[in-house]
PDB file of C-alpha atoms and ligand atoms in Angstrom:
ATOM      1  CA  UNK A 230     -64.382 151.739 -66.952  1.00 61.00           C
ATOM      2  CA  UNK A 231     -60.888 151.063 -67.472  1.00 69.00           C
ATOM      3  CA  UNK A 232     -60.498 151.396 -70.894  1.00 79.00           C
ATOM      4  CA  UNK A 233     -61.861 155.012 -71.302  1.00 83.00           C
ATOM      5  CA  UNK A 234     -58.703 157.482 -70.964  1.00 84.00           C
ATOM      6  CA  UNK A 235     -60.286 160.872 -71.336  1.00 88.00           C
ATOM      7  CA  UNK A 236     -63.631 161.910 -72.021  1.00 89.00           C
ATOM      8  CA  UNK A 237     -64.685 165.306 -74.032  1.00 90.00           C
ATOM      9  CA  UNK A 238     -67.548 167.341 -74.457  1.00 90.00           C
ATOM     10  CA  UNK A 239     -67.259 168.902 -77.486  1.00 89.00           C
ATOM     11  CA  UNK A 240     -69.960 171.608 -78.462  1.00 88.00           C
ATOM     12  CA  UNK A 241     -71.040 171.600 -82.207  1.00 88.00           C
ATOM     13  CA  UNK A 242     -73.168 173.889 -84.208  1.00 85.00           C
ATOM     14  CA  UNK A 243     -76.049 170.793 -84.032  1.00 86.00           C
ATOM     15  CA  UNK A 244     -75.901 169.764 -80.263  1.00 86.00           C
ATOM     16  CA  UNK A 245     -73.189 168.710 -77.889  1.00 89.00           C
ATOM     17  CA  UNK A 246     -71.052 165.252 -78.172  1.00 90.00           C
ATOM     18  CA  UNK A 247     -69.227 163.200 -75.745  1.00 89.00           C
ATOM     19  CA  UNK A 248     -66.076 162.034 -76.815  1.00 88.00           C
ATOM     20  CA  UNK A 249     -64.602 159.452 -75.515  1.00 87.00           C
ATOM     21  CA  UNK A 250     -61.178 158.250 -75.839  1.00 86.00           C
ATOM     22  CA  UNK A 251     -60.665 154.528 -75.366  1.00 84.00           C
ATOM     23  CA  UNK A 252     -57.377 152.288 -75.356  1.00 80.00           C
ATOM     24  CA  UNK A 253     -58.383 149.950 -77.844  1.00 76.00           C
ATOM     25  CA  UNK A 254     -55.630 148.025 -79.512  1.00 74.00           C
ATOM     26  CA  UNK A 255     -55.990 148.925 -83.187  1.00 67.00           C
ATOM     27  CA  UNK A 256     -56.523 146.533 -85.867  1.00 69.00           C
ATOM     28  CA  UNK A 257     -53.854 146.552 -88.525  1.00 69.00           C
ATOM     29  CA  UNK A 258     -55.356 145.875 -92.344  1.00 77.00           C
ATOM     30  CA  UNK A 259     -53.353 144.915 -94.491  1.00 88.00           C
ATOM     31  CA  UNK A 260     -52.841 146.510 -98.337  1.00 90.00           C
ATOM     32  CA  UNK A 261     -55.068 144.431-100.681  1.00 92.00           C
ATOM     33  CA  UNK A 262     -52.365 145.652-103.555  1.00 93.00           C
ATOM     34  CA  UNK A 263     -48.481 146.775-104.295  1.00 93.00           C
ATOM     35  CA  UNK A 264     -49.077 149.975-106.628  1.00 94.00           C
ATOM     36  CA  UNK A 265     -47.459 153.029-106.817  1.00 96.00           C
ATOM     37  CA  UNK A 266     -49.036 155.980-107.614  1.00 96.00           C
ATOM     38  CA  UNK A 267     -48.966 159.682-108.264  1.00 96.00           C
ATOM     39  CA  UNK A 268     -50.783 162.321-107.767  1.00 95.00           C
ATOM     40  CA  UNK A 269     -51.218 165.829-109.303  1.00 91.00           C
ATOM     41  CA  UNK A 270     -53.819 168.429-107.630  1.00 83.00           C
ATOM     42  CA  UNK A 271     -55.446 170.114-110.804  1.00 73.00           C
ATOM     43  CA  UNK A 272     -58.575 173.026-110.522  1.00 70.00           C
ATOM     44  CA  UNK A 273     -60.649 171.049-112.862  1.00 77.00           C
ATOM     45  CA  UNK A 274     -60.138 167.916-111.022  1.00 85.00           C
ATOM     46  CA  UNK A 275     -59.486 167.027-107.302  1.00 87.00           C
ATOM     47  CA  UNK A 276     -56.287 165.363-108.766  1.00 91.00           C
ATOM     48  CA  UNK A 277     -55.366 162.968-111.754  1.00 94.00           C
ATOM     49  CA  UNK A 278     -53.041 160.410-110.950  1.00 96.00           C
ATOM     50  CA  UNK A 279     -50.662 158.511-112.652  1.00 96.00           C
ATOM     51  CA  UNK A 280     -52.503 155.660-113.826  1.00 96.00           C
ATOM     52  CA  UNK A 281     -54.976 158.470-116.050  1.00 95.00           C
ATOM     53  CA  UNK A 282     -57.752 158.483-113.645  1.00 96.00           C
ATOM     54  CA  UNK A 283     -59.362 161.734-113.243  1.00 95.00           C
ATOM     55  CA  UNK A 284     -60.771 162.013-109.827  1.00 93.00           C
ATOM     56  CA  UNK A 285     -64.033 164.718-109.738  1.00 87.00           C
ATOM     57  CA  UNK A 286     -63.963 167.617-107.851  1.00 82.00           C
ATOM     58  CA  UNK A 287     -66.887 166.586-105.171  1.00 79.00           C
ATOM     59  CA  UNK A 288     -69.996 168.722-106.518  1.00 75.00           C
ATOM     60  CA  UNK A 289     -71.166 169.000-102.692  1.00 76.00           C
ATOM     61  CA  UNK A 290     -68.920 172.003-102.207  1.00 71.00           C
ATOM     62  CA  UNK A 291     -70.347 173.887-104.895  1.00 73.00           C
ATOM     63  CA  UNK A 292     -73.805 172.851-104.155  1.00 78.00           C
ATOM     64  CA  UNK A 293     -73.546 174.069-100.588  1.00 80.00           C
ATOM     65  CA  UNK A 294     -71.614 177.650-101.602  1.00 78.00           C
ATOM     66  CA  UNK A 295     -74.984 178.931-102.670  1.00 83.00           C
ATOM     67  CA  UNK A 296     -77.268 177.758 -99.765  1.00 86.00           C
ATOM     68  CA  UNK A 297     -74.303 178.535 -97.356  1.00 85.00           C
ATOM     69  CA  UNK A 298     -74.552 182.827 -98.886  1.00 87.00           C
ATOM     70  CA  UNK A 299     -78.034 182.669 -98.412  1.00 90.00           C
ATOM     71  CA  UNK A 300     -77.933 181.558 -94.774  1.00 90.00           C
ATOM     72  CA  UNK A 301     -75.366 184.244 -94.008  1.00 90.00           C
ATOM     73  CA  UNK A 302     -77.579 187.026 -95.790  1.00 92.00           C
ATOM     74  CA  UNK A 303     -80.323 185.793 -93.470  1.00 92.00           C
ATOM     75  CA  UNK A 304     -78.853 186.821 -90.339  1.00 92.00           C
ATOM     76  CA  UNK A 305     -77.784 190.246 -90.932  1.00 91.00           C
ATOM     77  CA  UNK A 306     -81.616 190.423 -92.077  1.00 92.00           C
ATOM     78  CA  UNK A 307     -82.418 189.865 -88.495  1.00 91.00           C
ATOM     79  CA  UNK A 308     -82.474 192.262 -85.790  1.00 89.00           C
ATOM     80  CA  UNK A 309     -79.554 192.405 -83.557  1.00 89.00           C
ATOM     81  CA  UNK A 310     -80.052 190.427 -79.651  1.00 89.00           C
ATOM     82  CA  UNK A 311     -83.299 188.637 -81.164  1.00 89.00           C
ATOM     83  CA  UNK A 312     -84.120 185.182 -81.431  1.00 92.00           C
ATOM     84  CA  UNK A 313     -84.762 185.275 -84.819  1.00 93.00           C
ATOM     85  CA  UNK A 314     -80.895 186.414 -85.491  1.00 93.00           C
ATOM     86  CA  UNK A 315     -80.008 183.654 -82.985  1.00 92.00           C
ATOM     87  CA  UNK A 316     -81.673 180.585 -85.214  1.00 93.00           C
ATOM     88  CA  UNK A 317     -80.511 182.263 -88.494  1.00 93.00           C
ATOM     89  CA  UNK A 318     -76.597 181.830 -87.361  1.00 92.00           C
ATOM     90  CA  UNK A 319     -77.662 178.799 -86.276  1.00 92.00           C
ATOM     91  CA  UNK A 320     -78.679 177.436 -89.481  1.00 92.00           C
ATOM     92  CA  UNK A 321     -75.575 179.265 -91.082  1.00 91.00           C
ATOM     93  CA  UNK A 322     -73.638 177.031 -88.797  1.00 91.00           C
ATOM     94  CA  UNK A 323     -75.026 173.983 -89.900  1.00 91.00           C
ATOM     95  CA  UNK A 324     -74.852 174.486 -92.859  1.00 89.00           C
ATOM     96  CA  UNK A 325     -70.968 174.690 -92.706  1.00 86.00           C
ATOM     97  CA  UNK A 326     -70.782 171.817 -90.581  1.00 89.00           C
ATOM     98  CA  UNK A 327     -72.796 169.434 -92.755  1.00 88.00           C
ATOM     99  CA  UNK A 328     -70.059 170.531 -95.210  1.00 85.00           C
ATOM    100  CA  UNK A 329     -67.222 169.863 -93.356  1.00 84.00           C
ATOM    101  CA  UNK A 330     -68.474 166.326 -92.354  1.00 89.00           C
ATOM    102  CA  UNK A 331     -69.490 165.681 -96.710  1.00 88.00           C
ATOM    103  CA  UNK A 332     -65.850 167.170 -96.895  1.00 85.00           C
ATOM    104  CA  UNK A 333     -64.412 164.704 -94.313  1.00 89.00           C
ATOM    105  CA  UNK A 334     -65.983 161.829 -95.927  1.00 91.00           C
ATOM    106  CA  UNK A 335     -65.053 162.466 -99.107  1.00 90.00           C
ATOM    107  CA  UNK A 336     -61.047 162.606 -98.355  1.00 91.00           C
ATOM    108  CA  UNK A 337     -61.492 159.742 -95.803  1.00 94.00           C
ATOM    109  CA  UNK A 338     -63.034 157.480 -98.597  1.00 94.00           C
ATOM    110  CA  UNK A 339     -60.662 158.181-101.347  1.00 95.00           C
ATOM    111  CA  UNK A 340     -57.554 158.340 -98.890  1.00 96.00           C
ATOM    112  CA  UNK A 341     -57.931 155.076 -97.608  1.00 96.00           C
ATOM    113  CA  UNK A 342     -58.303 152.890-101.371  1.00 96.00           C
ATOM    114  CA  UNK A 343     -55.618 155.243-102.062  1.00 96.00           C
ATOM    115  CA  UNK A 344     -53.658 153.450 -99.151  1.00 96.00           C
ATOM    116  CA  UNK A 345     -54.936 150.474 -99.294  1.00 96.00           C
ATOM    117  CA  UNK A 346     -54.002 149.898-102.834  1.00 96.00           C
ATOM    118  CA  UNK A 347     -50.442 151.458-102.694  1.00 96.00           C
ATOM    119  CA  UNK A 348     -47.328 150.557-101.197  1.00 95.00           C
ATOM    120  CA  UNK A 349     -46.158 154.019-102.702  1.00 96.00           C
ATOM    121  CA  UNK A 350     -48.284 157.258-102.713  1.00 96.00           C
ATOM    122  CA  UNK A 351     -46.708 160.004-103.997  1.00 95.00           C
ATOM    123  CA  UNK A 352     -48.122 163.504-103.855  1.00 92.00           C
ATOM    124  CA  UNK A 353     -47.148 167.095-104.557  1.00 87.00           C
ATOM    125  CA  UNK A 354     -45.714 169.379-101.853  1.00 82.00           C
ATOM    126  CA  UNK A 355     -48.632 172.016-101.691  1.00 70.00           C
ATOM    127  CA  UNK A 356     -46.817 174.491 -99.790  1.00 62.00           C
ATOM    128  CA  UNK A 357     -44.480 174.969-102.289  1.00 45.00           C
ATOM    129  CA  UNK A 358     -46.744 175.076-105.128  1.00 46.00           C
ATOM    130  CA  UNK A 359     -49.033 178.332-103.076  1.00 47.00           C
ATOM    131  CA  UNK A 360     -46.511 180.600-103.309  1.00 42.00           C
ATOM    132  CA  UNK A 361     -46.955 180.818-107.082  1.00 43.00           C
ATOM    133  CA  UNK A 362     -50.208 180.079-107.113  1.00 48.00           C
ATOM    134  CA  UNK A 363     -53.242 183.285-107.131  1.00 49.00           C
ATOM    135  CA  UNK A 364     -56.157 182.677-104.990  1.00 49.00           C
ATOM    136  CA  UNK A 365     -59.547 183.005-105.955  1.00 51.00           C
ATOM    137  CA  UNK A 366     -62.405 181.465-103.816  1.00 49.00           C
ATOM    138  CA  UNK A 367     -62.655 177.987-105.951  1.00 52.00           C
ATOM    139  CA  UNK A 368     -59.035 177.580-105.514  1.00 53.00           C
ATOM    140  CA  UNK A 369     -59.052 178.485-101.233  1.00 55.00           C
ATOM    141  CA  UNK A 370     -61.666 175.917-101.190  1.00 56.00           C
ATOM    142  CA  UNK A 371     -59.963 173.765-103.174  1.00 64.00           C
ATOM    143  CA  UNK A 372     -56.675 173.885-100.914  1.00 64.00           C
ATOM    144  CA  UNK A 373     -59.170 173.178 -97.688  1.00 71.00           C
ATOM    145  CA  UNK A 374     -60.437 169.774 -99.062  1.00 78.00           C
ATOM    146  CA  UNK A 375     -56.672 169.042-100.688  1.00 80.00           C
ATOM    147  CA  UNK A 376     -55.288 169.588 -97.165  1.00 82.00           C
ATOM    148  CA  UNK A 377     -57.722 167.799 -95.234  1.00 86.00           C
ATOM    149  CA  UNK A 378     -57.047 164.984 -97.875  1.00 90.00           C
ATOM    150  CA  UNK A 379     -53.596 164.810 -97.487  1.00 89.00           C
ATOM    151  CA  UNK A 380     -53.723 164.508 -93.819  1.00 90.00           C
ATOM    152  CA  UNK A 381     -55.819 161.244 -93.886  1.00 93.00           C
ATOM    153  CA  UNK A 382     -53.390 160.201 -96.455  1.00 94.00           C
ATOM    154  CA  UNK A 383     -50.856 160.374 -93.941  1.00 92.00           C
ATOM    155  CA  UNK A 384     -53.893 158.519 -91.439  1.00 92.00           C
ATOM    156  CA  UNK A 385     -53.903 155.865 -93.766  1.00 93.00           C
ATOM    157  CA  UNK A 386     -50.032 155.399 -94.410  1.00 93.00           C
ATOM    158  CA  UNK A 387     -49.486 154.335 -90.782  1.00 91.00           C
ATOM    159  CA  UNK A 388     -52.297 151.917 -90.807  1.00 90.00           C
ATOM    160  CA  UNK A 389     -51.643 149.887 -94.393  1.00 93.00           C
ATOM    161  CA  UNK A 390     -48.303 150.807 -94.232  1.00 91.00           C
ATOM    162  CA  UNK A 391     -47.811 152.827 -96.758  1.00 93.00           C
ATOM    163  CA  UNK A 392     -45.240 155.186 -98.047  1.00 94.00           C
ATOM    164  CA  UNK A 393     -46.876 158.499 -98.935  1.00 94.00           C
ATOM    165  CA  UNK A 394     -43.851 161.344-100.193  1.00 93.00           C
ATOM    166  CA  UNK A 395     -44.712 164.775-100.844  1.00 91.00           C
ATOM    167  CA  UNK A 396     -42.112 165.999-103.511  1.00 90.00           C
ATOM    168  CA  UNK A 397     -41.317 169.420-105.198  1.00 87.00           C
ATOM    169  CA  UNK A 398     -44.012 169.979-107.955  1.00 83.00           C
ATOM    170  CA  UNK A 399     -41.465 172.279-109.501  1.00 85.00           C
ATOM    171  CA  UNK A 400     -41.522 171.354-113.416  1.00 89.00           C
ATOM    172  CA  UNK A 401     -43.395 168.792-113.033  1.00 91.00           C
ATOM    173  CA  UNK A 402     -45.735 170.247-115.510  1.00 90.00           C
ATOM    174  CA  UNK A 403     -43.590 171.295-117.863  1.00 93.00           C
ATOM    175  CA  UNK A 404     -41.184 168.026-118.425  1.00 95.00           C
ATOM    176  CA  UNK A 405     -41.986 165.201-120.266  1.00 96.00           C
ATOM    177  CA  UNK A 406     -42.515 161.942-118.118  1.00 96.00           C
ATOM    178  CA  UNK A 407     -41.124 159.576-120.892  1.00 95.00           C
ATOM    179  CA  UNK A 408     -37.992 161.598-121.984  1.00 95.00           C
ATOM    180  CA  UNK A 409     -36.996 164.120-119.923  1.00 94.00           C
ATOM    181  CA  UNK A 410     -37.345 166.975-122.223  1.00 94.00           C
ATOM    182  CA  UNK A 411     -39.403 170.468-121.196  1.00 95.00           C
ATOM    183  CA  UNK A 412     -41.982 171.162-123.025  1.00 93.00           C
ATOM    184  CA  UNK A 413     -43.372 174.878-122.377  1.00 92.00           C
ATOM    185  CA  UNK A 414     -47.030 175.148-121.795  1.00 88.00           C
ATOM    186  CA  UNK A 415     -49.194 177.607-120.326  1.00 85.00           C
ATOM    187  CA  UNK A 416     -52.126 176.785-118.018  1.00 78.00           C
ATOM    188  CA  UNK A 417     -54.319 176.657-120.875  1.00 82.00           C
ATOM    189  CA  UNK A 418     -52.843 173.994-122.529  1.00 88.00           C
ATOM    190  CA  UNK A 419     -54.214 170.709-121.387  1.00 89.00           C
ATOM    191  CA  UNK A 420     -52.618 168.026-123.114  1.00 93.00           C
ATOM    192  CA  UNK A 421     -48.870 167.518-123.037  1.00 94.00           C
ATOM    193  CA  UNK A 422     -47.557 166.746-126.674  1.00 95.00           C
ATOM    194  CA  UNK A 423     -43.890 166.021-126.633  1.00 95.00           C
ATOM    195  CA  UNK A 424     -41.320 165.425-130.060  1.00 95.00           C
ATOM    196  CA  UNK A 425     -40.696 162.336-128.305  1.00 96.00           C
ATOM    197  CA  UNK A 426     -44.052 160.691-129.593  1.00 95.00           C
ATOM    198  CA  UNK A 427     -45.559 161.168-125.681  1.00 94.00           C
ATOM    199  CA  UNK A 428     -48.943 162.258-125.797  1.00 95.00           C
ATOM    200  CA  UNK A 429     -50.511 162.524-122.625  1.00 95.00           C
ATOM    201  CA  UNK A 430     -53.247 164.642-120.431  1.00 94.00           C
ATOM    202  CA  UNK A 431     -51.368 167.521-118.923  1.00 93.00           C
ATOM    203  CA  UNK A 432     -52.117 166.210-115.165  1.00 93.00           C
ATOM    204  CA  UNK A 433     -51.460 162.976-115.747  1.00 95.00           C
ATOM    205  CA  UNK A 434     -47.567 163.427-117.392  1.00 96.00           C
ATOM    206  CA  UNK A 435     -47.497 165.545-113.914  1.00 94.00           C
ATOM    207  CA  UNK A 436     -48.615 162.940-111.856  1.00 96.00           C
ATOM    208  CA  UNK A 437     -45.772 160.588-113.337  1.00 97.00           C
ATOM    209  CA  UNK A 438     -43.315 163.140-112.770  1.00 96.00           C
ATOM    210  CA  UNK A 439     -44.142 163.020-109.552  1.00 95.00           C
ATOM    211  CA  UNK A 440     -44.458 159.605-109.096  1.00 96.00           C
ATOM    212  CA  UNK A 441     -41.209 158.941-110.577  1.00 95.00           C
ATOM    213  CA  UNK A 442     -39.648 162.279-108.361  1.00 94.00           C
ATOM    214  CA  UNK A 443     -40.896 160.000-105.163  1.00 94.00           C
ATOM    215  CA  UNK A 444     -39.208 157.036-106.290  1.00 93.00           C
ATOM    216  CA  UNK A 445     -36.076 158.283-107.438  1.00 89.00           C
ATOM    217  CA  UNK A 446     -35.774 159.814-103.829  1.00 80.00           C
ATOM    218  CA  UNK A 447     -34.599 156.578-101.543  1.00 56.00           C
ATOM    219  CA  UNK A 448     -35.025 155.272 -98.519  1.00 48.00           C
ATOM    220  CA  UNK A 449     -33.848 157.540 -96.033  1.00 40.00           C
ATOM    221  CA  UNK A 450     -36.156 160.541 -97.068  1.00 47.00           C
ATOM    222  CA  UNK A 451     -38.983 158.253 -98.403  1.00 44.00           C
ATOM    223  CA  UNK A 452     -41.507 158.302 -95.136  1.00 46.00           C
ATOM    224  CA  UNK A 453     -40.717 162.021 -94.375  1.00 45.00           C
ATOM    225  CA  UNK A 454     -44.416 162.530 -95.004  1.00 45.00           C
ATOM    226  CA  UNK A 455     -45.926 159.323 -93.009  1.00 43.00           C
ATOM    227  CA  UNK A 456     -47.437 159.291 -89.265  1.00 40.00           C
ATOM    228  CA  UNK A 457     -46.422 163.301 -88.821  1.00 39.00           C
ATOM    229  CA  UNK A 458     -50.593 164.161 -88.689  1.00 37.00           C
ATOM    230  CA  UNK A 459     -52.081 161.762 -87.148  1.00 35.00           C
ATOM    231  CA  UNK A 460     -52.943 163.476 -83.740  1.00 32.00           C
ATOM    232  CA  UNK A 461     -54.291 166.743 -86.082  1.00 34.00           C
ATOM    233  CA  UNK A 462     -57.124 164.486 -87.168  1.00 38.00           C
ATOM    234  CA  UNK A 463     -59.101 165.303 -84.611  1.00 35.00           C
ATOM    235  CA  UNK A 464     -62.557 165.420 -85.766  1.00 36.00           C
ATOM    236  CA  UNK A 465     -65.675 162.229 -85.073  1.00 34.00           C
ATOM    237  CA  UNK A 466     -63.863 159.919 -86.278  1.00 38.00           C
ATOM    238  CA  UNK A 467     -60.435 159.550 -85.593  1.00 38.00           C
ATOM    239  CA  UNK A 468     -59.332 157.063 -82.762  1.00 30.00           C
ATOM    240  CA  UNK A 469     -56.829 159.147 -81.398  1.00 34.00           C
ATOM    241  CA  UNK A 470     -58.752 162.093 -79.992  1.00 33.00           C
ATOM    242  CA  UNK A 471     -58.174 165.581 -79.097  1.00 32.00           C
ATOM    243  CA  UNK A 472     -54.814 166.819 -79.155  1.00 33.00           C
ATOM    244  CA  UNK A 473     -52.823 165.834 -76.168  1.00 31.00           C
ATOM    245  CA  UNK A 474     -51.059 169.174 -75.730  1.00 34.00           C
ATOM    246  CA  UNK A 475     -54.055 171.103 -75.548  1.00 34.00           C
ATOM    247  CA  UNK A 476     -56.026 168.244 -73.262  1.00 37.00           C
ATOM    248  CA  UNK A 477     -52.766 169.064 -70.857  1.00 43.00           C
ATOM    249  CA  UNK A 478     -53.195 173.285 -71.112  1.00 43.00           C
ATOM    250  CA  UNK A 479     -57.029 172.810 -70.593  1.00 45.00           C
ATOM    251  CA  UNK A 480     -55.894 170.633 -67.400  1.00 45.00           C
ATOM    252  CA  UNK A 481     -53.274 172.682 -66.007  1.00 48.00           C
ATOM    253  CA  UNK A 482     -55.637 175.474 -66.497  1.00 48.00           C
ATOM    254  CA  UNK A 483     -58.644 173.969 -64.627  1.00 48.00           C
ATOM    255  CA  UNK A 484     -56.377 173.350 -61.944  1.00 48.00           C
ATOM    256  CA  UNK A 485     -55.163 176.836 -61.779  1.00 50.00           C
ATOM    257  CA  UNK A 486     -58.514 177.863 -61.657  1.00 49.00           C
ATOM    258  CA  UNK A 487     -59.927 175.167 -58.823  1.00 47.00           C
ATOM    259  CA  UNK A 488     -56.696 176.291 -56.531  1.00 50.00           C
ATOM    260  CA  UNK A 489     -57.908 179.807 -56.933  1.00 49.00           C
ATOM    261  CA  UNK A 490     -61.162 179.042 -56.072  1.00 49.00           C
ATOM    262  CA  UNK A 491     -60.461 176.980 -53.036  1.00 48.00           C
ATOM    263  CA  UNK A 492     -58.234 179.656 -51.827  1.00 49.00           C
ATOM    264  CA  UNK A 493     -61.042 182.124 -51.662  1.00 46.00           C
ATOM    265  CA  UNK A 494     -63.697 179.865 -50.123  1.00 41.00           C
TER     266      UNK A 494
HETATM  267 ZN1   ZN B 791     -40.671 163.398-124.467  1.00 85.30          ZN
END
């Protein structure tokens, strides 16, 4: 066929898959909606936004920590170069992979309304917020699902057209989103009470700072954040397939390999 460009066997922890990648002209939705929005990553909730909402931490991760320990105990139970080691990392690796595809889901789902709903999506710049951040193992997980979230974000942006902006989360916490002022709080504190009369959630006065960060920041340096990860979302589901860079190395070094080959025969 024509329309298939490059095909892929891929070889999961539950079978092998056939990808193919086909030139299909892709369908542009359009944004049901105009909003602007911000969001602010939080430990006790996947991230608050602007508007109030609190979205849940998805309980799947949590669920799966405990069965995912117990598969990895199981192996090392098992006698090395037996078959009963063999089907223990087997089911370990299942296990991580049904995660990763619940984890997929999840950040596809809420991505796209995100998208869909927004003509502006602002978000914090993560990599400036880890340096000060410590790491414990709810946190690294947390960062994982974040990440993977803010790429389809950036999926998304090209296909409703959105404008998603990563800004500096610096103070973002700590000023008030009605008047400007700081208001000191440590991480303890979860509501943000300023002399001003605001009264908020802690996240949420975030989130507006950071909505209102994105929008004070025009034009020019607006889409900084928009079509940059599109071919990194590899994975089932994406249209655009494997990487092209490393579809070219694999190439260059198959050929390498068949005109060795052909030399010795
Ligand atoms: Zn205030």
């Amino acid at each position: 066929m024509k329309s298939i460009k490059r095909v892929r066997l891929v070889r999961k922890a539950d079978g092998y898959y056939c990808q193919f990648a086909i030139d299909i002209e892709v369908k542009s939705e359009s944004r049901t909606a105009d909003g602007e929005i911000g969001l602010d990553v939080g430990l006790e909730f996947f991230y608050s936004d602007s508007n109030g909402h609190h979205e849940e931490n998805p309980r799947f991760l949590r669920q799966a920590e405990k069965a995912i320990k117990h598969a990895q105990r199981q192996i090392y139970k098992k006698e090395k170069g037996k078959n009963q080691r063999r089907i223990a990392r087997l089911r370990y690796a299942k296990k991580h992979l049904r995660v990763s595809r619940q984890r997929t889901e999840h950040s596809k789902k809420l991505a796209r309304t995100l998208c869909k709903l927004n003509s502006l999506v602002a978000y914090e710049d993560l990599n400036v917020k880890g340096m000060v951040r410590n790491y414990c193992l709810a946190k690294s997980i947390n960062d994982v699902a974040w990440t993977l979230f803010r790429r389809w974000l950036e999926y998304f942006a090209v296909k409703f057209n959105t404008q998603v902006v990563a800004v500096n989360p610096r103070m973002t916490s700590q000023k008030c989103s009605d008047c400007g002022a700081i208001v000191k709080k440590s991480l303890s504190t979860r509501t943000h009470k300023c002399n001003c009369g605001c009264h908020l959630q802690r996240d949420v006065n975030a989130a507006i700072n950071i909505l209102n960060l994105a929008k004070a920041r025009d034009g020019q340096s607006r889409s900084n954040a928009t079509g940059v990860a599109t071919s990194t979302l590899v994975g089932e589901t994406s249209p655009e397939g494997g990487s092209p860079d490393l579809g070219n190395w694999r190439t260059r070094r198959a050929q390498a390999w068949l005109s060795k080959w052909r030399r010795r025969v």
